[in-house]
Coordinates of C-alpha atoms in Angstrom, one line a residue:
Chain N
X69 CA 6.8 7.2 -25.0
X70 CA 9.3 9.8 -26.1
X71 CA 9.7 13.4 -25.3
X72 CA 7.1 15.9 -26.6
X73 CA 4.2 13.6 -27.2
X74 CA 0.7 14.2 -26.3
X75 CA 0.3 13.9 -22.5
X76 CA 3.7 15.3 -21.6
X77 CA 2.4 18.9 -21.2
X78 CA -0.5 17.7 -19.1
X79 CA 1.7 15.6 -16.8
X80 CA 4.2 18.5 -16.5
X81 CA 1.3 20.9 -15.7
X82 CA -0.1 18.7 -12.9
X83 CA 3.4 18.0 -11.5
X84 CA 4.3 21.7 -11.3
X85 CA 0.8 22.5 -9.9
X86 CA 1.3 19.9 -7.3
X87 CA 4.6 21.3 -6.2
X88 CA 3.2 24.8 -6.1
X89 CA 0.3 23.8 -3.8
X90 CA 2.8 21.8 -1.7
X91 CA 4.8 24.9 -1.0
X92 CA 1.7 26.9 -0.3
X93 CA 0.3 24.2 2.1
X94 CA 3.6 24.0 3.9
X95 CA 3.9 27.7 4.4
X96 CA 0.5 27.6 6.1
X97 CA 1.6 24.5 8.1
X98 CA 4.7 26.3 9.3
X99 CA 2.6 29.3 10.4
X100 CA 0.3 26.9 12.3
X101 CA 3.3 25.3 14.0
X102 CA 4.6 28.7 14.9
X103 CA 1.1 29.7 16.3
X104 CA 1.4 26.8 18.8
X105 CA 4.6 28.3 20.3
X106 CA 3.7 32.0 19.8
X107 CA 0.0 32.3 20.3
X108 CA 0.2 36.0 19.3
X109 CA 0.5 34.9 15.7
X110 CA -3.1 33.7 15.9
X111 CA -4.3 36.8 14.0
X112 CA -8.1 36.4 13.8
X113 CA -10.1 36.1 11.7
X114 CA -8.1 35.3 8.5
X115 CA -5.0 33.8 10.2
X116 CA -6.9 32.2 13.1
X117 CA -5.8 28.6 13.8
X118 CA -9.3 27.2 13.0
X119 CA -9.2 28.7 9.5
X120 CA -5.6 28.0 8.7
X121 CA -5.7 24.4 9.7
X122 CA -8.3 23.6 7.1
X123 CA -6.4 25.5 4.4
X124 CA -3.3 23.4 5.4
X125 CA -5.1 20.1 5.2
X126 CA -7.2 20.8 2.1
X127 CA -4.2 22.4 0.3
X128 CA -2.0 19.4 0.8
X129 CA -4.6 16.7 0.3
X130 CA -6.5 18.2 -2.6
X131 CA -3.8 20.6 -4.0
X132 CA -0.6 18.7 -3.7
X133 CA -1.6 15.0 -3.4
X134 CA -4.5 15.0 -5.9
X135 CA -2.4 16.9 -8.5
X136 CA 0.4 14.5 -7.9
X137 CA -2.0 11.6 -8.5
X138 CA -3.3 13.2 -11.7
X139 CA 0.3 13.6 -12.9
X140 CA 1.5 10.2 -11.9
X141 CA -1.8 8.5 -12.9
X142 CA -1.9 9.9 -16.4
X143 CA 1.8 9.1 -16.9
X144 CA 1.7 5.5 -15.9
X145 CA -1.8 5.0 -17.5
X146 CA -0.4 5.7 -20.9
X147 CA 2.7 3.6 -20.4
X148 CA 1.0 0.5 -19.0
X149 CA -1.9 0.5 -21.5
X150 CA 0.6 1.3 -24.3
X151 CA -1.8 3.8 -25.8
X152 CA -2.5 7.5 -25.5
X153 CA -5.0 9.2 -23.2
X154 CA -8.5 8.7 -24.5
X155 CA -9.4 12.4 -24.1
X156 CA -6.3 14.6 -23.9
X157 CA -8.3 17.8 -24.4
X158 CA -10.4 16.9 -21.4
X159 CA -7.3 16.4 -19.3
X160 CA -6.0 19.8 -20.3
X161 CA -9.3 21.4 -19.3
X162 CA -9.1 19.4 -16.1
X163 CA -5.7 21.0 -15.3
X164 CA -7.0 24.5 -15.6
X165 CA -10.2 23.8 -13.7
X166 CA -8.3 22.0 -11.0
X167 CA -6.0 25.0 -10.3
X168 CA -8.9 27.4 -10.3
X169 CA -10.9 25.2 -7.9
X170 CA -8.0 24.9 -5.5
X171 CA -7.4 28.6 -5.5
X172 CA -11.2 29.2 -4.8
X173 CA -11.2 26.5 -2.2
X174 CA -8.3 28.2 -0.3
X175 CA -9.9 31.6 -0.5
X176 CA -13.3 30.3 0.7
X177 CA -11.6 28.5 3.7
X178 CA -9.6 31.6 4.5
X179 CA -12.9 33.5 4.5
X180 CA -14.3 31.0 7.0
X181 CA -16.8 29.2 4.7
X182 CA -16.6 25.7 6.0
X183 CA -18.9 22.8 6.6
X184 CA -16.7 21.9 9.7
X185 CA -16.5 18.3 8.6
X186 CA -12.9 17.1 8.6
X187 CA -11.4 16.9 5.1
X188 CA -14.9 17.7 3.7
X189 CA -14.9 21.4 4.7
X190 CA -15.6 22.8 1.2
X191 CA -19.1 24.2 0.7
X192 CA -21.5 22.7 -1.8
X193 CA -20.7 24.8 -4.9
X194 CA -17.0 23.7 -4.6
X195 CA -18.1 20.1 -3.9
X196 CA -19.9 20.1 -7.3
X197 CA -16.7 21.4 -9.0
X198 CA -14.7 18.6 -7.2
X199 CA -17.2 16.0 -8.5
X200 CA -17.0 17.4 -12.1
X201 CA -13.1 17.3 -11.9
X202 CA -13.3 13.7 -10.7
X203 CA -15.6 12.7 -13.5
X204 CA -13.2 14.2 -16.0
X205 CA -10.4 12.2 -14.5
X206 CA -12.5 9.0 -14.4
X207 CA -13.7 9.4 -18.0
X208 CA -10.1 9.6 -19.1
X209 CA -8.9 6.7 -17.0
X210 CA -11.7 4.4 -17.9
X211 CA -11.7 5.5 -21.6
X212 CA -8.0 4.8 -21.9
X213 CA -8.3 1.4 -20.2
X214 CA -11.1 0.4 -22.6
X215 CA -8.8 1.1 -25.6
X216 CA -5.7 -0.3 -24.1
X217 CA -3.3 -2.4 -26.2
X218 CA -2.0 -4.4 -23.2
X219 CA -4.6 -7.1 -22.3
X220 CA -3.4 -7.9 -18.8
X221 CA -3.5 -5.1 -16.4
X222 CA -0.4 -4.5 -14.2
X223 CA -1.2 -4.0 -10.6
X224 CA -0.7 -0.2 -10.7
X225 CA -3.7 0.1 -13.0
X226 CA -5.8 -1.9 -10.5
X227 CA -4.9 0.6 -7.8
X228 CA -5.6 3.5 -10.0
X229 CA -9.1 2.2 -10.8
X230 CA -9.7 1.7 -7.1
X231 CA -8.7 5.3 -6.5
X232 CA -11.1 6.5 -9.1
X233 CA -14.0 4.5 -7.9
X234 CA -13.6 4.9 -4.1
X235 CA -12.9 8.7 -4.1
X236 CA -16.1 9.2 -6.1
X237 CA -18.2 7.0 -3.8
X238 CA -17.0 8.3 -0.5
X239 CA -16.8 12.0 -1.5
X240 CA -20.2 12.2 -3.0
X241 CA -22.0 10.2 -0.3
X242 CA -20.4 12.1 2.6
X243 CA -21.0 15.5 1.0
X244 CA -24.7 15.1 0.4
X245 CA -26.0 18.3 2.0
X246 CA -28.9 20.7 2.0
X247 CA -27.9 24.2 0.8
X248 CA -29.4 27.1 2.6
X249 CA -27.4 29.8 0.8
X250 CA -24.5 29.9 -1.8
X251 CA -22.0 29.6 1.0
X252 CA -23.7 27.5 3.6
X253 CA -25.2 24.0 3.7
X254 CA -26.1 21.4 6.3
X255 CA -25.3 17.7 6.2
X256 CA -28.0 15.4 4.9
X257 CA -27.3 13.1 7.9
X258 CA -27.8 13.8 11.6
X259 CA -26.3 12.9 14.9
X260 CA -24.4 9.6 15.2
X261 CA -25.2 8.7 11.6
X262 CA -23.5 11.9 10.5
X263 CA -20.4 11.1 12.5
X264 CA -20.4 7.5 11.2
X265 CA -20.7 8.6 7.6
X266 CA -18.1 11.4 8.1
X267 CA -15.5 9.0 9.4
X268 CA -16.4 6.3 6.9
X269 CA -15.4 9.1 4.4
X270 CA -12.5 10.4 6.5
X271 CA -10.7 7.1 6.7
X272 CA -11.5 6.0 3.2
X273 CA -10.2 9.3 1.9
X274 CA -6.9 8.1 3.4
X275 CA -7.3 4.9 1.5
X276 CA -8.3 6.5 -1.7
X277 CA -5.9 9.3 -1.8
X278 CA -2.9 8.3 0.4
X279 CA -2.9 4.6 -0.3
X280 CA -4.3 3.3 -3.6
X281 CA -2.7 5.8 -6.0
X282 CA 0.5 6.1 -4.1
X283 CA 0.9 2.3 -4.2
X284 CA 0.1 2.5 -7.9
X285 CA 3.1 4.9 -8.3
X286 CA 5.3 2.8 -6.0
X287 CA 4.6 -0.4 -8.0
X288 CA 5.3 1.4 -11.3
X289 CA 8.2 3.8 -10.6
X290 CA 10.3 1.5 -8.3
X291 CA 10.7 -1.2 -11.0
X292 CA 11.1 1.4 -13.7
X293 CA 13.8 3.3 -11.7
X294 CA 15.8 0.1 -10.9
X295 CA 15.1 -2.1 -13.9
X296 CA 14.1 -4.8 -11.4
X297 CA 10.7 -6.5 -11.7
X298 CA 8.6 -6.5 -8.5
X299 CA 9.2 -9.6 -6.4
X300 CA 5.6 -11.0 -6.8
X301 CA 2.8 -9.7 -9.0
X302 CA 0.3 -12.1 -7.6
X303 CA 1.1 -11.0 -4.0
X304 CA 0.5 -7.4 -5.1
X305 CA -2.9 -8.4 -6.5
X306 CA -3.8 -10.2 -3.3
X307 CA -2.7 -7.1 -1.4
X308 CA -4.9 -5.0 -3.7
X309 CA -8.0 -7.1 -3.1
X310 CA -7.4 -7.4 0.6
X311 CA -7.2 -3.6 0.9
X312 CA -10.3 -3.2 -1.2
X313 CA -12.2 -5.7 1.0
X314 CA -11.0 -4.4 4.3
X315 CA -10.6 -0.6 4.1
X316 CA -14.3 0.3 3.8
X317 CA -15.1 -1.1 7.2
X318 CA -12.5 0.7 9.3
X319 CA -13.8 4.3 9.5
X320 CA -15.5 3.9 12.9
X321 CA -12.1 3.3 14.6
X322 CA -12.0 7.1 14.6
X323 CA -15.1 6.9 16.9
X324 CA -13.9 4.5 19.6
X325 CA -15.5 5.1 23.0
X326 CA -18.2 7.3 21.5
X327 CA -22.0 6.9 21.3
X328 CA -21.5 4.9 18.0
X329 CA -22.8 1.4 18.6
X330 CA -20.2 -0.8 20.1
X331 CA -20.5 -3.5 17.5
X332 CA -19.7 -1.0 14.7
X333 CA -16.6 0.0 16.7
X334 CA -15.6 -3.6 17.1
X335 CA -16.0 -4.3 13.3
X336 CA -13.8 -1.3 12.6
X337 CA -11.2 -2.5 15.1
X338 CA -11.2 -6.0 13.6
X339 CA -10.8 -4.8 10.1
X340 CA -8.2 -2.3 11.1
X341 CA -6.0 -5.1 12.5
X342 CA -6.7 -7.2 9.5
X343 CA -5.3 -4.5 7.2
X344 CA -1.8 -5.0 8.6
X345 CA -1.5 -8.1 6.4
X346 CA -2.2 -6.5 3.0
X347 CA -0.3 -3.4 3.8
X348 CA 2.8 -5.4 4.8
X349 CA 2.4 -7.5 1.6
X350 CA 3.3 -4.4 -0.3
X351 CA 6.1 -3.6 2.0
X352 CA 7.5 -7.1 1.7
X353 CA 7.1 -6.9 -2.1
X354 CA 9.1 -3.7 -2.2
X355 CA 11.9 -5.0 0.0
X356 CA 12.1 -8.3 -1.8
X357 CA 12.2 -6.5 -5.1
X358 CA 15.5 -5.0 -3.9
X359 CA 16.9 -8.3 -2.7
X360 CA 20.4 -8.7 -3.8
X361 CA 20.4 -5.2 -5.3
X362 CA 20.6 -3.0 -2.2
X363 CA 23.7 -1.3 -3.6
X364 CA 21.2 0.7 -5.7
X365 CA 20.3 2.6 -2.6
X366 CA 23.7 4.2 -2.9
X367 CA 24.0 4.4 -6.7
X368 CA 20.5 5.5 -7.7
X369 CA 19.2 8.6 -6.0
X370 CA 15.5 7.6 -6.6
X371 CA 15.7 4.3 -4.8
X372 CA 16.2 5.9 -1.4
X373 CA 13.0 7.8 -1.7
X374 CA 11.0 4.7 -2.7
X375 CA 12.4 2.4 -0.1
X376 CA 12.2 4.9 2.8
X377 CA 8.7 5.7 1.5
X378 CA 7.5 2.1 1.7
X379 CA 9.2 1.7 5.0
X380 CA 7.2 4.6 6.4
X381 CA 4.1 3.1 4.9
X382 CA 4.9 -0.1 6.8
X383 CA 5.4 1.7 10.1
X384 CA 2.3 3.7 9.5
X385 CA 0.2 0.7 8.9
X386 CA 1.4 -0.9 12.1
X387 CA 0.8 2.2 14.1
X388 CA -2.6 3.0 12.7
X389 CA -4.3 -0.4 13.5
X390 CA -2.8 -0.5 16.9
X391 CA -4.2 2.9 17.7
X392 CA -7.6 1.5 16.9
X393 CA -7.3 -0.9 19.9
X394 CA -9.7 0.5 22.5
X395 CA -7.2 0.8 25.4
X396 CA -4.6 2.6 23.2
X397 CA -7.3 4.7 21.6
X398 CA -8.5 5.7 25.0
X399 CA -5.0 6.9 25.9
X400 CA -3.9 8.5 22.6
X401 CA -7.0 9.8 20.9
X402 CA -7.2 13.7 20.8
X403 CA -3.5 13.9 21.8
X404 CA -0.6 15.1 19.7
X405 CA 0.2 11.4 18.9
X406 CA -2.5 11.5 16.2
X407 CA -1.0 14.3 14.1
X408 CA 2.4 12.6 14.6
X409 CA 0.9 9.4 13.1
X410 CA -0.7 11.2 10.2
X411 CA 2.4 13.2 9.3
X412 CA 4.6 10.1 9.1
X413 CA 2.3 8.9 6.4
X414 CA 2.0 12.2 4.5
X415 CA 5.6 13.6 5.0
X416 CA 7.2 10.2 4.8
X417 CA 5.3 7.8 2.6
X418 CA 3.2 10.1 0.3
X419 CA 5.7 12.9 -0.3
X420 CA 8.7 10.6 -0.7
X421 CA 7.0 8.5 -3.4
X422 CA 5.4 11.4 -5.2
X423 CA 8.7 13.4 -5.2
X424 CA 10.7 10.5 -6.6
X425 CA 8.0 9.8 -9.2
X426 CA 8.1 13.4 -10.3
X427 CA 11.9 13.4 -10.7
X428 CA 11.5 10.2 -12.8
X429 CA 8.7 11.6 -14.9
X430 CA 10.2 15.1 -15.4
X431 CA 13.5 13.7 -16.7
X432 CA 11.7 11.8 -19.4
X433 CA 9.2 14.6 -20.2
X434 CA 11.8 17.2 -20.5
X435 CA 14.2 14.8 -22.3
X436 CA 17.0 15.9 -20.0
X437 CA 18.8 14.5 -17.0
X438 CA 17.8 15.8 -13.6
X439 CA 19.2 19.3 -12.9
X440 CA 21.2 18.1 -9.9
X441 CA 21.5 14.7 -8.3
X442 CA 23.3 16.4 -5.4
X443 CA 20.3 18.7 -4.7
X444 CA 18.0 15.7 -4.9
X445 CA 20.1 14.0 -2.2
X446 CA 20.0 17.2 -0.1
X447 CA 16.2 17.2 -0.6
X448 CA 16.0 13.6 0.6
X449 CA 18.1 14.1 3.8
X450 CA 16.3 17.3 4.7
X451 CA 12.8 15.9 4.4
X452 CA 13.9 12.6 6.2
X453 CA 15.4 14.4 9.2
X454 CA 12.7 17.0 9.3
X455 CA 9.9 14.4 9.2
X456 CA 11.5 12.3 11.9
X457 CA 12.0 15.3 14.2
X458 CA 8.4 16.3 13.5
X459 CA 6.7 12.9 14.0
X460 CA 8.8 11.4 16.8
X461 CA 8.5 14.6 19.0
X462 CA 4.7 14.5 18.5
X463 CA 4.5 10.8 19.4
X464 CA 6.3 11.5 22.7
X465 CA 4.2 14.6 23.2
X466 CA 1.0 12.6 22.7
X467 CA 2.0 9.9 25.2
X468 CA 2.9 12.5 27.8
X469 CA -0.3 14.4 27.1
X470 CA -2.5 11.3 27.4
X471 CA -0.8 10.3 30.7
X472 CA -1.2 13.8 32.2
X473 CA -4.9 13.9 31.3
X474 CA -5.5 10.6 33.1
X475 CA -3.1 10.8 36.1
X476 CA -5.0 10.9 39.4
X477 CA -4.1 11.5 43.0
X478 CA -4.8 8.9 45.6
X479 CA -8.1 10.6 46.4
X480 CA -9.2 10.3 42.8
X481 CA -8.8 13.9 41.8
X482 CA -6.9 14.9 38.7
X483 CA -3.2 15.3 39.2
X484 CA -2.8 17.9 36.5
X485 CA -5.0 20.7 35.1
X486 CA -5.6 20.9 31.4
X487 CA -3.3 24.0 31.3
X488 CA -0.5 22.0 32.9
X489 CA -0.7 19.6 29.9
X490 CA -0.7 22.5 27.5
X491 CA 2.4 24.0 29.1
X492 CA 4.2 20.6 29.0
X493 CA 3.8 20.5 25.2
X494 CA 5.9 23.6 24.5
X495 CA 9.3 21.9 24.1
X496 CA 7.7 19.3 21.8
X497 CA 6.0 22.0 19.7
X498 CA 9.4 23.8 19.4
X499 CA 11.0 20.6 18.1
X500 CA 8.1 20.1 15.7
X501 CA 8.5 23.6 14.4
X502 CA 12.3 23.0 13.9
X503 CA 11.5 19.8 12.0
X504 CA 8.9 21.6 9.9
X505 CA 11.5 24.2 8.9
X506 CA 14.0 21.5 7.9
X507 CA 11.3 19.7 5.9
X508 CA 10.2 23.0 4.2
X509 CA 13.8 23.7 3.2
X510 CA 14.0 20.3 1.7
X511 CA 10.8 20.9 -0.3
X512 CA 12.1 24.2 -1.6
X513 CA 15.2 22.4 -2.8
X514 CA 12.9 19.9 -4.5
X515 CA 10.8 22.6 -6.1
X516 CA 13.8 24.3 -7.5
X517 CA 15.4 21.1 -8.8
X518 CA 12.2 19.9 -10.4
X519 CA 11.5 23.3 -12.0
X520 CA 15.1 23.5 -13.4
X521 CA 14.7 19.9 -14.7
X522 CA 11.4 20.8 -16.4
X523 CA 12.9 23.9 -18.2
X524 CA 13.8 23.5 -21.9
X525 CA 17.2 24.9 -21.5
X526 CA 20.2 23.5 -23.4
X527 CA 21.6 20.5 -21.7
X528 CA 22.4 16.8 -22.0
X529 CA 19.6 14.9 -23.6
X530 CA 18.3 12.2 -21.3
X531 CA 19.0 8.6 -22.0
X532 CA 18.8 5.6 -19.7
X533 CA 22.5 5.0 -20.0
X534 CA 23.6 8.6 -19.5
X535 CA 21.2 9.1 -16.6
X536 CA 22.4 5.9 -14.9
X537 CA 26.0 7.0 -15.5
X538 CA 25.4 10.5 -14.1
X539 CA 23.7 9.1 -11.0
X540 CA 26.7 6.9 -10.3
X541 CA 29.2 9.6 -11.1
X542 CA 27.5 12.0 -8.6
X543 CA 27.9 9.6 -5.8
X544 CA 31.3 10.0 -4.3
X545 CA 33.0 6.7 -3.3
X546 CA 32.1 5.8 0.2
X547 CA 29.2 8.3 0.5
X548 CA 25.6 7.4 0.5
X549 CA 23.9 8.1 -2.8
Chain G
X56 CA -31.5 -15.7 14.7
X57 CA -33.4 -12.8 13.2
X58 CA -33.7 -12.5 9.4
X59 CA -31.5 -9.4 9.5
X60 CA -28.8 -11.2 11.5
X61 CA -29.0 -14.1 9.0
X62 CA -28.7 -11.7 6.1
X63 CA -25.5 -10.1 7.7
X64 CA -24.1 -13.6 8.2
X65 CA -24.8 -14.7 4.7
X66 CA -23.3 -11.5 3.3
X67 CA -20.2 -12.0 5.4
X68 CA -19.8 -15.6 4.2
X69 CA -20.3 -14.6 0.6
X70 CA -17.7 -11.9 0.9
X71 CA -15.3 -14.3 2.6
X72 CA -15.9 -16.9 -0.1
X73 CA -15.3 -14.4 -2.9
X74 CA -12.1 -13.3 -1.2
X75 CA -10.9 -16.9 -0.7
X76 CA -11.7 -17.6 -4.4
X77 CA -9.6 -14.7 -5.5
X78 CA -6.6 -15.9 -3.5
X79 CA -7.1 -19.5 -4.8
X80 CA -7.3 -18.2 -8.4
X81 CA -4.2 -16.1 -8.3
X82 CA -2.1 -18.6 -6.2
X83 CA -3.0 -21.5 -8.4
X84 CA 0.3 -23.0 -9.8
X85 CA -1.2 -23.4 -13.2
X86 CA -1.6 -19.7 -13.6
X87 CA 1.8 -18.7 -12.2
X88 CA 3.4 -17.7 -15.5
X89 CA 0.4 -15.8 -16.7
X90 CA -0.2 -13.9 -13.5
X91 CA 3.5 -12.9 -13.1
X92 CA 3.9 -11.9 -16.8
X93 CA 2.9 -8.2 -16.5
X94 CA 5.7 -7.5 -14.1
X95 CA 8.2 -8.3 -16.8
X96 CA 6.3 -6.7 -19.6
X97 CA 6.0 -3.4 -17.8
X98 CA 9.7 -3.1 -17.9
X99 CA 9.9 -3.5 -21.7
X100 CA 9.9 -0.5 -24.0
X101 CA 6.6 1.2 -23.5
X102 CA 6.5 3.5 -26.5
X103 CA 3.0 3.2 -28.1
X104 CA 3.2 1.7 -31.5
X105 CA 3.3 4.2 -34.4
X106 CA -0.1 4.8 -35.9
X107 CA -2.1 4.4 -32.6
X108 CA -5.1 6.7 -32.3
X109 CA -4.3 10.4 -32.1
X110 CA -0.7 10.0 -33.1
X111 CA 1.3 13.2 -33.0
X112 CA -1.3 15.5 -31.4
X113 CA -0.2 17.5 -28.4
X114 CA -2.7 17.5 -25.6

């Protein structure tokens, strides 16, 4: 599809919205990280940790990631179906409603209106808006698939459909609630059932938002960026079906060693370990796609993002299932290890793939080459180093924390008080904050580079040949690209 | 075995059977060419053909 056609403005709108909410979410995240080291920054009530944390998670899950999914989803949907969006006007309305909803969501969470259910904190009026937004997206995706001109569906479309269906199911079922006022509601479930449904949602939100659509983008944009077909389409389809079969059973691994029935915990543990196989099928597919062409890591700036992204996905999907093992869960749950694990997935896998996909899309939408390959490389290295500092320091912190909580004296009394374990965290929190600063700097570079690429200023018209040439030219001999 | 336990077992076996069927279908040598074809076609020029529905309207 060439520059200026129907869905370009919609994709551009969602891409820029995504980056805007990414910056907002990271500013809040940095403030939170600073609060850990300087508790005086905990300025209650609006800037209290409890409120800011949900603004951070919701802003980045729903603001950044979902907008990135809308942008990438609509782009690859048109390309792979070889037709236009079924309802472009609806998608445009969706863009405006989406941004209004995220702004309202942020305000309501800042104001303390929260259901207190993780990743489902929005109160019921906003839940209805989210459901309407998702229906708008689903209607466009399904409508476009129905009128597609390509009979066989490439695996990215399968993953996109899975995203549409599973987000709808888990979000609606978990958010069933009884409203008592415009700003307050209570869950339709109670006790252990409530916890079980909540974490069935919580973990499948990870599948539906951080896995299916990001894999859809990975399977589309890596081959498109390199000109190399994926190693095995049938392996990708088996990976897809295995994830679909396995993911829905894993939520209770968040509830290990709790009053949830033990057999439910065991089922969740078994399926969590099973998921290593389909996850690594995609990792292997990505690596084998590059087989014999690893030089592209140096000559094509996009490839680094995709390959490091899938590498972090692979590490994440080893770490996650092993954390579900009871003995490890008993040691690591509720410690800093868990945010370390989550942030490898979000700051490594999700953001790397969405960033690279946006560079790819924006070049073609604007009809121009990327504003600066050098800045894209600076962006890559800053977020890579920032993410590693952030996550590795938290893994170590979590192991230390868990060990301190469980250490006992010969007489059986606790060796450390809880406050001892808090004091021991300060050096790790400082490193985490430094990593976050580096990461944020990288994202600012990304936002600037993407915005400049999206502008309709005079420049070199994009073409595959010129873009490839410029990428190669911007990589000094002997330096990584 | 209670009826409920039996139902769980049957449901599990049906799911496992469907899953095995999917793997057997996609890894059947007869279908190799057909199953792998989309990965090559997605690399081809993906401009929609002229005259497709809604041609030329900015969304």
